[in-house]
Each structure stands twice: as C-alpha cells, then as structure tokens.
Amino acid sequence: MARLYHVPLSPFCRKVRLTLAEKKIEVELIEERYWENAPDFLRRNPAGKVPVLRYDGKTMAESQAICEYLDERHPTPPLMPRDPDARYEVRRLCAWFDDKFHHEVTRNLVYERVNKKIMGQGYPDSKNIKTGATMIKFHLDYMVWLLEQRRWLAGGDMTLADFTAAAHLSCLDYISDVDWRRSATLHEWYAKIKSRPAFRTLLADQVPGFPPPPHYADLDF
Amino acid sequence: MARLYHVPLSPFCRKVRLTLAEKKIEVELIEERYWENAPDFLRRNPAGKVPVLRYDGKTMAESQAICEYLDERHPTPPLMPRDPDARYEVRRLCAWFDDKFHHEVTRNLVYERVNKKIMGQGYPDSKNIKTGATMIKFHLDYMVWLLEQRRWLAGGDMTLADFTAAAHLSCLDYISDVDWRRSATLHEWYAKIKSRPAFRTLLADQVPGFPPPPHYADLDF
C-alpha cells in the first residue's frame, strides 16, 4: 500500500491526497513533525519537507512532480488534458497557487495562525495576517474572473489546477479565512469540488487545539 | 518571432532561453525592469515577474510550465524522457533547483550581490551571502553524488533538469561564486553543457556595472 508522510494543513500534502483519492489509490497517512528534523525523516527526504510518498518501492518528494507522475501512471480519470496549450495552462495555474498564492496568502494565514503554535515558534505576527487577509481578496477575484469564462479553472474539465487551488483554499477554510459570500461563482466551484468522494479525506481532518468551524465539513456550506 | 521579457541574471529566464535555443526557436530578448512594476508589463504578466514569453500569439509566464510546453510542442531534441519514472525524476530535480537551491543559494548570492544594487534596494547583507556560500557546498556535493551514478543529473540523457541546474549555476558563475575545483565530476558536467550551442546566448550576457570574470565565457575554464 502507498504511504504518505504529511501534515494535515499543508496544501502540498492535500494536493497529493486529493490526487491519490481521485485515482482510487489506497494510502496510509502518517503525520510527520518534519520541523523536528528527525534523522529518519531526513533520510526519506533530504529536502526535509512534506509530502513524502512511498509508492511502488520508490520514495518521492515534490508535490507537483508526484501528482503528474500519478496522473501519467494512472491516466483514468485524467487530471491533465492532452493538448499542449491546455497542459500549459494547468501547469501555469498550479505554479500560481503553489508559489504566488502560497507566499501571499496561505503562508501568511495558515502558517501564522496554526503552524507557528504547533512548531513552538511563538505568536502570530498580525502584520502577516493582515497581508494575507488583504491578498486573498485579489486572488479570489482572479479565480472568479477565470471561472466566469470557464467551467473549471484551467478550461472545460476539472484538472490538477482545481485540486491545487482547492488544496490551498481548504486549508484556509479550516481556519475560517475564506469569505464564501464574496462570489456565487466561486462558491459553486468549491461546492462541486468539495462534494467529490476524493475530498472526504480532507473533510475528516482534525488538528489538535484547532477544531474546524462547523461549515468546514458541511457540503451545504 | 518569439519575444522574451527577461533579466540576464535570472535563473528562471535562463532556463527558458536555454530551452528556446536548444529547440532552435528564434527569440527577441527584451530586458524588463520588472521591479519597477510598469503598467505595461503588469498587463503582460499580472504576477509581475519575469520571464514572460510572447509565443504563437500567447503571453506565457512560469518558467517550468513554459519549458514543458515548448518541449511538448517541439519534441526534437527531447528535454523530457518518455517513461513516467524518468519524467518524475526530471521534475523533482527541476523543483529542487528552482525552489530549494534558489532559496538557499541563488537568492542569497545573486540577489544580494547584484539585484539589490540594480534595483536600488541598498547594500548586500553579509549574513545572507555567508549562508549562500555555505549552502552551495552541500548542493554541489549533492550534484556530484547524482553525477557519480548517472551521465546527466536525472539519468542517461540530458534533460530539463540539467538546464535548470545550469541556469542557476551560470548566474552564480557570472559572479564567481562557483568553485569548479571542488569536483572534477561537476566540472566535466558543466563543461559539457557549457559547450552546447544553446549556451552561447548566456555566455554573451553583460550586466552594466558587473563585468563577468574572464573564465565565465571561456569553454576551457
């Protein structure tokens, strides 16, 4: 069976969990306190970060590389389109969320509010939280602009771009940092993706000391 | 003709330049002072960063997504292998260099020594330079470890992983921050990649106020 070393509120781990579940690959989840730099874990991944996936005798790191690999090994249902232009758009958006959105929003909110406490790194920095709360509005509006032209973020079909965005938004939703009243278009997109069977694993997460709000696991939010 | 908005010492721009040249796609290079946030440039790329490629009527951002797109559209000579396991390894290493190596090494050295001055952001921070100079040793040793098992970084053939690594190392070599005496294996790998016709565009770069050392453009370095 596959084994994933992860932390619950990491968007990079969630993206791999969504991909595994969509492909119906059974996985054993193991929470990894990677910031403690245990020698065992560093041997599994010298980059010292999660996710790390044990799969088919290999030890794999880097969430985007893992997800594209799983999609190539298990093409049904597809998470990448076939056409190079459409594939480019998926990869561009994955990079947008994992790089720009992550640095401007996820890190400023999830890291400050949750990770810092769990890792024993002190109190949230209100300046960062304010930046994250401001920046998320621009990013949600960008998503709305895309979704007004397309059924899914990268085009007509659901792709890894939707999973990447949903991985970040679901972490932020766990700490009540997404205003779903901002846009009916965005709400509808998230409702569609949240109701997929692959999403169930994320909705069951419980981080000790940080109970999720009631709407987090509610499909009728 | 393709048009690339770039800055000379950006590893992300260099990776795209190497890929375009390897695929024999003619390109007009336009230097972009992206940190000045000119409205024109922000219209081309709302992420406000380089590289931005105008190609075939499209405006494209995100270097990894661009390079994979160019490789899919122009498969000869290939920069990605066909086998999913081998493709995973290429993507893992691209992410390693563009994320971990960049944050620990390139940013600490190139940004501190060059970009800060060009951007009018003050003097180099010696703490960051010291960190970069320490970390590059670990990364070069990791490359040597890979190259002692493989002809190229990701396997038997030259791939986008080699271009990604060479894009970073060539920026660092421009400011004399790579000790090529550290390993004959590494020196041999860089000599092979540096002597490719695709590399010529990088070796001709001149950043005003920062002349490159004589060995930078010398194939017999």
Coordinates of C-alpha atoms in Angstrom, one line a residue:
Chain A
M1 CA 0.0 0.0 0.0
A2 CA 1.1 3.6 -0.6
R3 CA 2.2 5.5 2.4
L4 CA 2.2 9.3 2.7
Y5 CA 4.1 11.3 5.3
H6 CA 2.2 14.5 5.7
V7 CA 0.8 17.2 7.9
P8 CA -3.0 17.9 7.7
L9 CA -3.0 21.6 6.9
S10 CA -0.2 21.6 4.2
P11 CA -1.7 22.5 0.8
F12 CA 1.1 20.5 -0.9
C13 CA 0.2 17.3 1.1
R14 CA -3.5 17.9 0.4
K15 CA -2.9 18.2 -3.3
V16 CA -1.2 14.7 -3.3
R17 CA -4.0 13.3 -1.1
L18 CA -6.7 14.6 -3.5
T19 CA -4.8 13.1 -6.5
L20 CA -4.3 9.7 -4.7
A21 CA -8.0 9.6 -3.8
E22 CA -9.2 10.6 -7.2
K23 CA -7.1 7.8 -8.7
K24 CA -8.5 5.4 -6.1
I25 CA -5.0 4.6 -4.8
E26 CA -5.3 3.4 -1.2
V27 CA -2.8 5.2 1.1
E28 CA -1.7 5.0 4.7
L29 CA -1.4 8.5 6.1
I30 CA 1.4 9.2 8.6
E31 CA 1.6 12.6 10.3
E32 CA 5.2 13.8 10.2
R33 CA 6.5 16.5 12.5
Y34 CA 9.1 17.4 9.8
W35 CA 10.2 20.6 11.5
E36 CA 11.8 18.5 14.2
N37 CA 14.2 17.2 11.6
A38 CA 14.2 13.6 12.8
P39 CA 17.1 11.7 11.2
D40 CA 14.7 9.0 10.0
F41 CA 12.7 11.6 8.1
L42 CA 15.7 13.4 6.6
R43 CA 16.8 10.0 5.3
R44 CA 13.4 9.7 3.5
N45 CA 13.6 13.2 2.1
P46 CA 16.9 15.2 2.3
A47 CA 14.8 18.4 1.5
G48 CA 13.3 17.9 5.0
K49 CA 9.8 18.7 4.0
V50 CA 6.4 17.0 3.4
P51 CA 4.8 15.4 1.5
V52 CA 6.9 12.3 1.1
L53 CA 5.2 9.4 -0.7
R54 CA 6.3 5.8 -0.5
Y55 CA 4.9 4.2 -3.6
D56 CA 5.8 1.2 -5.6
G57 CA 9.1 0.8 -3.9
K58 CA 10.1 4.5 -4.5
T59 CA 10.4 7.4 -2.1
M60 CA 9.1 10.5 -3.7
A61 CA 9.1 14.2 -2.9
E62 CA 7.9 17.5 -4.6
S63 CA 4.1 17.6 -4.8
Q64 CA 3.7 18.7 -8.4
A65 CA 6.2 16.1 -9.7
I66 CA 4.3 13.4 -7.6
C67 CA 0.9 14.4 -8.9
E68 CA 2.0 14.5 -12.6
Y69 CA 3.6 11.1 -12.1
L70 CA 0.5 9.6 -10.6
D71 CA -1.6 11.0 -13.4
E72 CA 0.8 9.5 -16.0
R73 CA 0.9 6.1 -14.3
H74 CA -2.9 6.1 -13.7
P75 CA -4.4 8.1 -16.6
T76 CA -8.1 7.5 -15.6
P77 CA -9.8 9.7 -14.6
P78 CA -7.4 12.3 -16.1
L79 CA -6.2 15.3 -14.2
M80 CA -4.2 16.7 -17.1
P81 CA -5.6 17.5 -20.6
R82 CA -3.9 16.1 -23.7
D83 CA -3.4 19.3 -25.7
P84 CA -0.1 21.2 -25.0
D85 CA -1.8 24.6 -24.8
A86 CA -4.3 23.2 -22.2
R87 CA -1.5 21.4 -20.3
Y88 CA 0.5 24.7 -20.2
E89 CA -2.5 26.5 -18.6
V90 CA -2.9 23.7 -16.0
R91 CA 0.8 23.9 -15.1
R92 CA 0.8 27.7 -15.0
L93 CA -2.1 27.8 -12.6
C94 CA -0.5 25.1 -10.4
A95 CA 2.6 27.2 -10.2
W96 CA 0.5 30.3 -9.5
F97 CA -1.2 28.7 -6.5
D98 CA 1.8 26.8 -5.1
D99 CA 4.1 29.8 -5.5
K100 CA 2.4 33.2 -5.6
F101 CA -0.9 32.3 -3.7
H102 CA 1.1 30.3 -1.2
H103 CA 3.6 33.1 -0.4
E104 CA 1.0 35.9 -0.4
V105 CA -1.9 34.1 1.3
T106 CA -1.6 30.5 2.7
R107 CA 1.7 31.1 4.4
N108 CA 0.6 34.4 5.9
L109 CA -2.6 33.0 7.3
V110 CA -2.2 29.2 8.0
Y111 CA 1.5 29.4 9.0
E112 CA 0.9 32.4 11.3
R113 CA -2.3 31.1 12.9
V114 CA -1.6 27.3 13.2
N115 CA 1.9 26.1 12.3
K116 CA 3.8 28.6 14.5
K117 CA 1.9 27.4 17.6
I118 CA 2.3 23.7 16.7
M119 CA 6.0 24.2 15.9
G120 CA 6.6 26.2 19.1
Q121 CA 7.7 29.2 17.1
G122 CA 5.8 31.9 19.1
Y123 CA 2.8 34.0 18.4
P124 CA 1.1 35.0 15.1
D125 CA 2.5 38.2 13.5
S126 CA -0.5 40.4 13.0
K127 CA 1.2 42.2 10.1
N128 CA 1.5 39.0 8.1
I129 CA -2.1 38.0 8.9
K130 CA -3.3 41.4 7.7
T131 CA -1.3 41.0 4.5
G132 CA -2.8 37.5 3.9
A133 CA -6.3 38.8 4.6
T134 CA -5.9 41.6 2.1
M135 CA -4.2 39.5 -0.6
I136 CA -6.7 36.6 -0.6
K137 CA -9.3 39.1 -1.9
F138 CA -7.3 39.8 -5.1
H139 CA -6.7 36.1 -5.6
L140 CA -10.3 35.1 -5.1
D141 CA -11.3 37.7 -7.6
Y142 CA -8.8 36.3 -10.1
M143 CA -10.3 32.9 -9.7
V144 CA -13.8 34.4 -10.2
W145 CA -12.6 36.1 -13.4
L146 CA -11.3 32.7 -14.7
L147 CA -14.4 30.8 -13.7
E148 CA -16.6 33.3 -15.4
Q149 CA -15.0 32.2 -18.7
R150 CA -14.5 28.5 -18.0
R151 CA -16.4 25.7 -16.2
W152 CA -13.2 24.8 -14.3
L153 CA -10.1 26.9 -13.5
A154 CA -8.0 25.8 -16.5
G155 CA -10.7 25.0 -19.0
G156 CA -13.7 22.8 -19.7
D157 CA -12.6 19.9 -17.5
M158 CA -11.5 19.5 -13.9
T159 CA -7.7 19.3 -13.7
L160 CA -4.8 19.4 -11.3
A161 CA -5.2 23.2 -11.3
D162 CA -8.5 22.8 -9.5
F163 CA -7.0 20.4 -7.0
T164 CA -4.1 22.7 -6.3
A165 CA -6.4 25.7 -5.7
A166 CA -8.8 23.6 -3.6
A167 CA -5.9 22.3 -1.6
H168 CA -4.9 25.8 -0.6
L169 CA -8.5 27.1 -0.1
S170 CA -9.5 24.0 2.0
C171 CA -6.6 24.8 4.5
L172 CA -7.7 28.4 4.7
D173 CA -11.4 27.3 5.1
Y174 CA -10.3 25.1 8.0
I175 CA -9.3 28.3 9.9
S176 CA -12.4 30.3 8.5
D177 CA -10.3 32.6 6.3
V178 CA -12.3 32.2 3.1
D179 CA -15.4 34.5 2.7
W180 CA -17.6 32.3 0.5
R181 CA -20.2 35.1 0.3
R182 CA -17.7 37.1 -1.9
S183 CA -18.8 35.3 -5.1
A184 CA -21.6 32.9 -6.0
T185 CA -19.4 31.6 -8.9
L186 CA -16.6 30.8 -6.5
H187 CA -19.0 29.2 -4.0
E188 CA -20.4 27.0 -6.8
W189 CA -17.0 25.9 -7.9
Y190 CA -15.9 24.9 -4.4
A191 CA -19.2 23.2 -3.7
K192 CA -18.7 21.0 -6.8
I193 CA -15.1 20.0 -5.9
K194 CA -15.9 19.6 -2.2
S195 CA -18.7 17.1 -2.9
R196 CA -16.3 14.8 -4.8
P197 CA -15.6 11.5 -3.0
A198 CA -11.8 12.3 -3.2
F199 CA -12.4 15.3 -0.9
R200 CA -13.8 13.3 2.0
T201 CA -10.3 12.5 3.4
L202 CA -9.6 16.3 3.9
L203 CA -13.0 17.0 5.5
A204 CA -12.3 14.4 8.2
D205 CA -9.1 16.2 9.3
Q206 CA -8.8 17.3 13.0
V207 CA -5.8 19.3 14.1
P208 CA -5.5 19.1 18.0
G209 CA -6.1 22.6 19.5
F210 CA -7.6 23.9 16.3
P211 CA -11.1 22.5 15.8
P212 CA -12.5 23.3 12.4
P213 CA -15.6 25.5 12.1
P214 CA -19.0 23.7 11.6
H215 CA -19.2 24.7 7.9
Y216 CA -15.8 23.2 7.1
A217 CA -17.1 19.6 6.6
D218 CA -20.6 20.6 5.6
L219 CA -21.3 20.1 1.9
D220 CA -24.1 22.6 2.2
F221 CA -21.9 25.5 3.5
Chain B
M1 CA 9.2 35.7 -33.9
A2 CA 9.1 34.8 -30.2
R3 CA 9.8 37.6 -27.7
L4 CA 11.1 37.0 -24.2
Y5 CA 10.9 39.7 -21.5
H6 CA 13.8 38.8 -19.2
V7 CA 16.6 39.9 -17.0
P8 CA 20.1 38.5 -17.7
L9 CA 20.9 37.0 -14.3
S10 CA 17.6 35.4 -13.6
P11 CA 17.9 31.5 -13.5
F12 CA 14.2 31.2 -14.5
C13 CA 14.8 33.4 -17.6
R14 CA 18.0 31.5 -18.4
K15 CA 16.2 28.2 -18.3
V16 CA 13.7 29.4 -20.9
R17 CA 16.5 30.9 -23.0
L18 CA 18.3 27.6 -23.0
T19 CA 15.2 25.7 -23.9
L20 CA 14.3 28.1 -26.8
A21 CA 17.9 27.9 -28.1
E22 CA 18.0 24.1 -27.8
K23 CA 14.8 23.9 -29.8
K24 CA 16.2 26.3 -32.4
I25 CA 13.3 28.8 -31.8
E26 CA 14.5 32.3 -32.7
V27 CA 13.7 34.8 -30.0
E28 CA 14.0 38.6 -29.5
L29 CA 15.2 39.3 -26.0
I30 CA 13.9 42.4 -24.2
E31 CA 15.3 43.4 -20.8
E32 CA 12.5 44.1 -18.4
R33 CA 12.9 46.1 -15.2
Y34 CA 10.0 44.2 -13.7
W35 CA 10.6 45.6 -10.2
E36 CA 9.5 49.0 -11.4
N37 CA 6.0 47.5 -11.9
A38 CA 5.4 49.3 -15.2
P39 CA 1.7 49.1 -16.0
D40 CA 2.5 47.7 -19.5
F41 CA 4.5 44.8 -18.0
L42 CA 1.8 44.1 -15.4
R43 CA -0.7 43.8 -18.2
R44 CA 1.6 41.2 -19.8
N45 CA 2.0 39.3 -16.6
P46 CA -0.2 40.0 -13.6
A47 CA 2.3 38.0 -11.4
G48 CA 4.7 40.9 -12.1
K49 CA 7.8 38.8 -12.7
V50 CA 10.0 37.5 -15.5
P51 CA 10.3 35.5 -17.7
V52 CA 7.3 36.4 -19.9
L53 CA 7.3 34.8 -23.3
R54 CA 5.3 36.0 -26.3
Y55 CA 4.9 33.0 -28.5
D56 CA 2.5 31.9 -31.2
G57 CA 0.0 34.7 -30.2
K58 CA 0.1 33.7 -26.5
T59 CA 1.6 35.5 -23.5
M60 CA 3.1 32.9 -21.2
A61 CA 4.5 33.0 -17.6
E62 CA 6.0 30.5 -15.2
S63 CA 9.3 29.1 -16.4
Q64 CA 8.7 25.3 -15.8
A65 CA 5.3 25.4 -17.4
I66 CA 6.8 27.3 -20.4
C67 CA 9.7 24.9 -20.8
E68 CA 7.5 21.8 -20.7
Y69 CA 5.1 23.4 -23.2
L70 CA 8.0 24.1 -25.6
D71 CA 9.2 20.5 -25.2
E72 CA 5.7 19.2 -26.0
R73 CA 5.2 21.4 -29.0
H74 CA 8.8 20.8 -30.3
P75 CA 9.7 17.3 -29.2
T76 CA 13.1 17.2 -31.0
P77 CA 15.6 17.2 -29.5
P78 CA 13.8 16.0 -26.3
L79 CA 14.3 17.6 -22.9
M80 CA 11.9 15.2 -21.1
P81 CA 12.2 11.4 -21.2
R82 CA 9.2 9.3 -22.1
D83 CA 9.0 6.9 -19.1
P84 CA 6.9 8.2 -16.1
D85 CA 9.5 7.3 -13.6
A86 CA 12.2 9.2 -15.5
R87 CA 9.9 12.1 -16.0
Y88 CA 9.2 12.2 -12.3
E89 CA 12.9 12.4 -11.6
V90 CA 13.4 15.3 -14.0
R91 CA 10.5 17.3 -12.5
R92 CA 11.7 16.5 -8.9
L93 CA 15.1 17.9 -9.7
C94 CA 13.7 21.0 -11.5
A95 CA 11.7 21.7 -8.4
W96 CA 14.7 21.1 -6.2
F97 CA 16.8 23.7 -8.1
D98 CA 14.0 26.3 -8.6
D99 CA 12.8 26.0 -5.1
K100 CA 15.3 24.7 -2.5
F101 CA 18.6 25.7 -4.4
H102 CA 17.1 29.0 -5.3
H103 CA 16.1 30.0 -1.8
E104 CA 19.2 28.7 -0.1
V105 CA 21.9 29.7 -2.7
T106 CA 20.9 31.7 -5.8
R107 CA 18.8 34.3 -3.9
N108 CA 21.3 34.7 -1.1
L109 CA 24.2 35.3 -3.5
V110 CA 22.9 36.8 -6.8
Y111 CA 20.1 38.8 -5.3
E112 CA 22.4 40.2 -2.5
R113 CA 25.4 41.0 -4.8
V114 CA 23.7 42.2 -8.0
N115 CA 19.9 42.6 -7.9
K116 CA 19.8 44.8 -4.8
K117 CA 22.2 47.3 -6.3
I118 CA 20.4 47.3 -9.7
M119 CA 17.0 47.6 -8.0
G120 CA 18.2 50.4 -5.7
Q121 CA 17.5 48.3 -2.6
G122 CA 20.6 49.0 -0.6
Y123 CA 23.8 47.1 0.3
P124 CA 24.4 43.3 0.3
D125 CA 23.6 41.6 3.6
S126 CA 26.7 39.7 4.6
K127 CA 24.7 37.2 6.6
N128 CA 22.8 36.1 3.5
I129 CA 26.0 35.9 1.5
K130 CA 27.6 33.8 4.1
T131 CA 24.5 31.5 4.2
G132 CA 24.6 31.2 0.4
A133 CA 28.3 30.5 0.3
T134 CA 27.9 27.7 2.9
M135 CA 24.8 26.1 1.4
I136 CA 26.2 26.0 -2.2
K137 CA 28.8 23.4 -1.0
F138 CA 26.1 21.0 0.2
H139 CA 24.2 21.4 -3.1
L140 CA 27.3 20.9 -5.3
D141 CA 28.1 17.8 -3.3
Y142 CA 24.5 16.5 -3.9
M143 CA 25.0 17.1 -7.7
V144 CA 28.3 15.2 -7.6
W145 CA 26.6 12.3 -5.8
L146 CA 24.0 12.2 -8.6
L147 CA 26.6 12.5 -11.4
E148 CA 28.7 9.7 -10.0
Q149 CA 25.7 7.4 -10.6
R150 CA 24.4 8.9 -13.9
R151 CA 25.7 10.5 -17.0
W152 CA 23.4 13.5 -16.6
L153 CA 21.6 14.8 -13.5
A154 CA 18.3 12.9 -14.0
G155 CA 19.6 9.8 -15.8
G156 CA 21.3 8.7 -19.0
D157 CA 20.2 11.7 -21.2
M158 CA 20.4 15.4 -20.9
T159 CA 17.1 16.8 -19.7
L160 CA 15.4 19.9 -18.4
A161 CA 16.9 19.1 -15.0
D162 CA 20.4 19.8 -16.4
F163 CA 19.2 23.1 -18.0
T164 CA 17.6 24.1 -14.7
A165 CA 20.7 23.4 -12.7
A166 CA 22.9 25.0 -15.3
A167 CA 20.7 28.1 -15.4
H168 CA 21.3 28.6 -11.6
L169 CA 25.0 27.7 -11.7
S170 CA 25.7 30.0 -14.7
C171 CA 24.2 33.0 -12.8
L172 CA 26.4 32.1 -9.8
D173 CA 29.4 31.6 -12.1
Y174 CA 28.9 35.1 -13.5
I175 CA 29.7 36.5 -10.1
S176 CA 32.5 33.9 -9.4
D177 CA 30.6 32.1 -6.7
V178 CA 31.1 28.5 -8.0
D179 CA 34.3 26.8 -7.0
W180 CA 34.9 24.5 -10.0
R181 CA 37.9 22.9 -8.3
R182 CA 35.6 21.3 -5.8
S183 CA 34.9 18.3 -8.1
A184 CA 36.2 17.1 -11.4
T185 CA 32.9 15.3 -12.0
L186 CA 31.0 18.5 -11.6
H187 CA 33.5 20.4 -13.8
E188 CA 33.1 17.9 -16.5
W189 CA 29.3 18.1 -16.4
Y190 CA 29.3 21.9 -16.7
A191 CA 32.0 21.8 -19.5
K192 CA 29.7 19.5 -21.5
I193 CA 26.6 21.7 -21.0
K194 CA 28.5 25.0 -21.4
S195 CA 29.9 23.9 -24.8
R196 CA 26.4 23.3 -26.3
P197 CA 25.4 25.9 -28.9
A198 CA 22.3 26.7 -26.8
F199 CA 24.6 28.0 -24.1
R200 CA 26.1 30.8 -26.3
T201 CA 23.4 33.3 -25.6
L202 CA 24.1 33.1 -21.8
L203 CA 27.9 33.5 -22.3
A204 CA 27.4 36.8 -24.2
D205 CA 25.5 38.5 -21.3
Q206 CA 26.9 41.7 -19.9
V207 CA 25.3 43.3 -16.9
P208 CA 26.3 47.0 -16.6
G209 CA 28.4 47.6 -13.5
F210 CA 29.1 43.9 -13.1
P211 CA 31.6 42.7 -15.7
P212 CA 31.9 38.9 -15.7
P213 CA 35.2 37.2 -14.7
P214 CA 37.3 36.1 -17.7
H215 CA 36.6 32.4 -17.1
Y216 CA 32.8 32.9 -17.4
A217 CA 32.6 32.7 -21.2
D218 CA 35.7 30.5 -21.6
L219 CA 34.8 27.0 -22.6
D220 CA 38.2 25.9 -21.2
F221 CA 37.6 27.2 -17.7

